Amino acid sequence: MPILDNFQDHHGGLTDPICGGFDVTPNDSVDLAQMTRGVMVATAGDMAVVLKNGDVITLPGLAPGVIYPLRIARVLATGTTAAGIKGLV
């Protein structure tokens, strides 16, 4: 029997709960398969990213287990020391 989802017809916004995720492999030249709504890391460190608007920044000292609400197009290998990166959608 399928699980009941009372909100299956609801079109979610950026403030709705996270409903999916994927592993992120940092790459200097390839965008993520999907724009994130948030990210989380398993191991503390810096994360160099290309944001949705094209800005390139390094986010210093991300803590493990914290959901960061970021719209990220690409996680760069150069400058990223955090590990176990998860893209959240």
C-alpha positions as semicolon CSV with decimal commas, in nm:
position;residue;x (nm);y (nm);z (nm)
1;M;0,000;0,000;0,000
2;P;0,150;0,339;-0,096
3;I;0,218;0,594;0,174
4;L;-0,045;0,866;0,208
5;D;0,077;1,215;0,113
6;N;-0,186;1,478;0,186
7;F;0,031;1,739;0,014
8;Q;0,111;1,555;-0,310
9;D;-0,070;1,820;-0,517
10;H;0,091;2,111;-0,333
11;H;0,344;2,309;-0,536
12;G;0,619;2,380;-0,287
13;G;0,813;2,699;-0,240
14;L;1,157;2,773;-0,102
15;T;1,027;2,779;0,255
16;D;0,867;2,433;0,236
17;P;1,042;2,134;0,392
18;I;1,326;1,967;0,202
19;C;1,185;1,674;0,003
20;G;1,490;1,539;-0,183
21;G;1,865;1,525;-0,185
22;F;2,173;1,405;-0,369
23;D;2,545;1,357;-0,321
24;V;2,762;1,641;-0,451
25;T;3,100;1,579;-0,610
26;P;3,290;1,908;-0,633
27;N;3,393;1,991;-0,990
28;D;3,546;2,309;-1,128
29;S;3,373;2,287;-1,467
30;V;3,043;2,097;-1,432
31;D;2,724;2,236;-1,282
32;L;2,512;2,030;-1,046
33;A;2,233;1,829;-1,207
34;Q;1,982;2,033;-1,006
35;M;1,988;2,377;-0,840
36;T;1,989;2,334;-0,462
37;R;1,759;2,485;-0,202
38;G;2,010;2,399;0,064
39;V;2,330;2,209;0,137
40;M;2,476;2,017;0,425
41;V;2,825;1,879;0,488
42;A;2,935;1,573;0,685
43;T;3,287;1,701;0,753
44;A;3,363;2,061;0,848
45;G;3,549;2,282;0,604
46;D;3,528;2,549;0,338
47;M;3,306;2,520;0,032
48;A;3,375;2,717;-0,286
49;V;3,056;2,761;-0,489
50;V;2,894;2,926;-0,787
51;L;2,561;3,067;-0,669
52;K;2,244;3,078;-0,880
53;N;2,319;3,435;-0,994
54;G;2,673;3,341;-1,105
55;D;2,863;3,484;-0,808
56;V;3,166;3,276;-0,708
57;I;3,233;3,274;-0,333
58;T;3,400;3,058;-0,071
59;L;3,190;2,981;0,235
60;P;3,441;2,940;0,519
61;G;3,417;2,693;0,805
62;L;3,088;2,517;0,736
63;A;2,982;2,297;1,027
64;P;2,865;1,938;0,982
65;G;2,494;1,866;1,013
66;V;2,379;2,225;0,956
67;I;2,139;2,292;0,668
68;Y;2,256;2,603;0,484
69;P;1,979;2,760;0,269
70;L;2,179;2,824;-0,047
71;R;2,084;2,824;-0,416
72;I;2,397;2,666;-0,562
73;A;2,467;2,587;-0,927
74;R;2,815;2,438;-0,882
75;V;3,044;2,329;-0,600
76;L;3,404;2,391;-0,700
77;A;3,678;2,136;-0,627
78;T;3,936;2,415;-0,598
79;G;3,895;2,577;-0,258
80;T;3,656;2,317;-0,115
81;T;3,780;2,131;0,192
82;A;3,443;2,021;0,334
83;A;3,347;1,661;0,259
84;G;3,029;1,457;0,244
85;I;2,842;1,739;0,071
86;K;2,469;1,686;0,017
87;G;2,255;1,895;-0,215
88;L;1,904;1,944;-0,077
89;V;1,594;2,017;-0,285
